[in-house]
XYZ file of C-alpha atoms in Angstrom:
79
model
C -21.694 -3.546 -30.058
C -19.283 -4.140 -27.458
C -16.815 -2.693 -25.977
C -14.117 -4.469 -23.244
C -12.521 -2.192 -21.303
C -8.392 -1.850 -20.370
C -5.963 -0.922 -17.798
C -4.718 1.422 -20.504
C -8.092 3.696 -20.434
C -7.549 2.194 -24.106
C -10.861 -0.401 -26.000
C -11.226 -2.047 -28.510
C -14.631 -1.996 -30.202
C -16.116 -5.148 -31.473
C -18.397 -5.226 -34.274
C -20.700 -6.875 -36.235
C -21.635 -5.953 -39.193
C -23.526 -7.977 -41.508
C -21.828 -10.876 -39.702
C -18.326 -9.486 -40.639
C -17.425 -9.542 -37.475
C -14.414 -6.461 -37.987
C -12.468 -5.161 -34.413
C -11.800 -1.770 -34.238
C -9.202 -0.434 -31.996
C -10.054 3.280 -30.351
C -9.688 5.185 -27.679
C -11.744 5.674 -24.574
C -10.901 7.871 -21.570
C -13.087 7.022 -18.722
C -15.690 9.513 -17.040
C -13.576 8.941 -13.865
C -10.739 9.965 -15.816
C -12.538 13.114 -16.651
C -13.317 13.478 -13.866
C -10.173 13.808 -11.990
C -8.407 16.056 -14.688
C -11.580 19.164 -14.764
C -11.662 18.934 -10.242
C -7.235 19.914 -11.899
C -7.721 22.661 -13.814
C -10.450 23.458 -11.073
C -8.218 23.266 -8.236
C -4.935 25.584 -10.352
C -6.960 28.192 -11.367
C -8.964 28.448 -7.943
C -5.660 27.958 -6.847
C -4.874 31.510 -9.732
C -7.831 33.213 -9.005
C -6.834 33.577 -4.915
C -2.530 34.030 -5.153
C -4.314 37.303 -7.882
C -7.464 38.730 -5.119
C -4.647 38.825 -2.240
C -2.076 39.638 -4.784
C -5.072 42.510 -5.272
C -5.179 43.123 -1.540
C -1.657 43.532 -0.218
C -2.129 46.562 -3.576
C -4.234 48.104 -1.466
C -2.539 48.084 1.367
C 0.031 49.427 -0.210
C -1.979 52.054 -1.972
C -3.336 52.678 1.218
C -0.392 53.235 3.397
C 1.224 56.189 0.732
C -2.627 57.715 1.077
C -1.548 57.760 4.576
C 2.227 59.052 4.396
C 0.996 61.542 2.572
C -1.346 63.326 4.365
C 0.597 62.723 8.290
C 3.530 64.334 4.775
C 1.182 67.334 3.927
C 0.102 67.824 7.219
C 4.101 68.365 9.110
C 4.402 70.369 5.787
C 1.538 73.098 6.389
C 2.500 73.320 10.988
């Protein structure tokens, strides 16, 4: 089986079966293309997770402030 790579990421696979030469077109995606796609998806997931982490951190800060304000208000009401 001979694979002739083409710049369009597709290739023609020439097979010699019992002396009959047939040509079948198949799409072949180079591994480096797959790697960069997976890396891009991985980076996008990392960005989403970082954004969620920042949102949770901000939410925790807001909750801490609210608790402190409630404690200060109860302290002021008592006195």
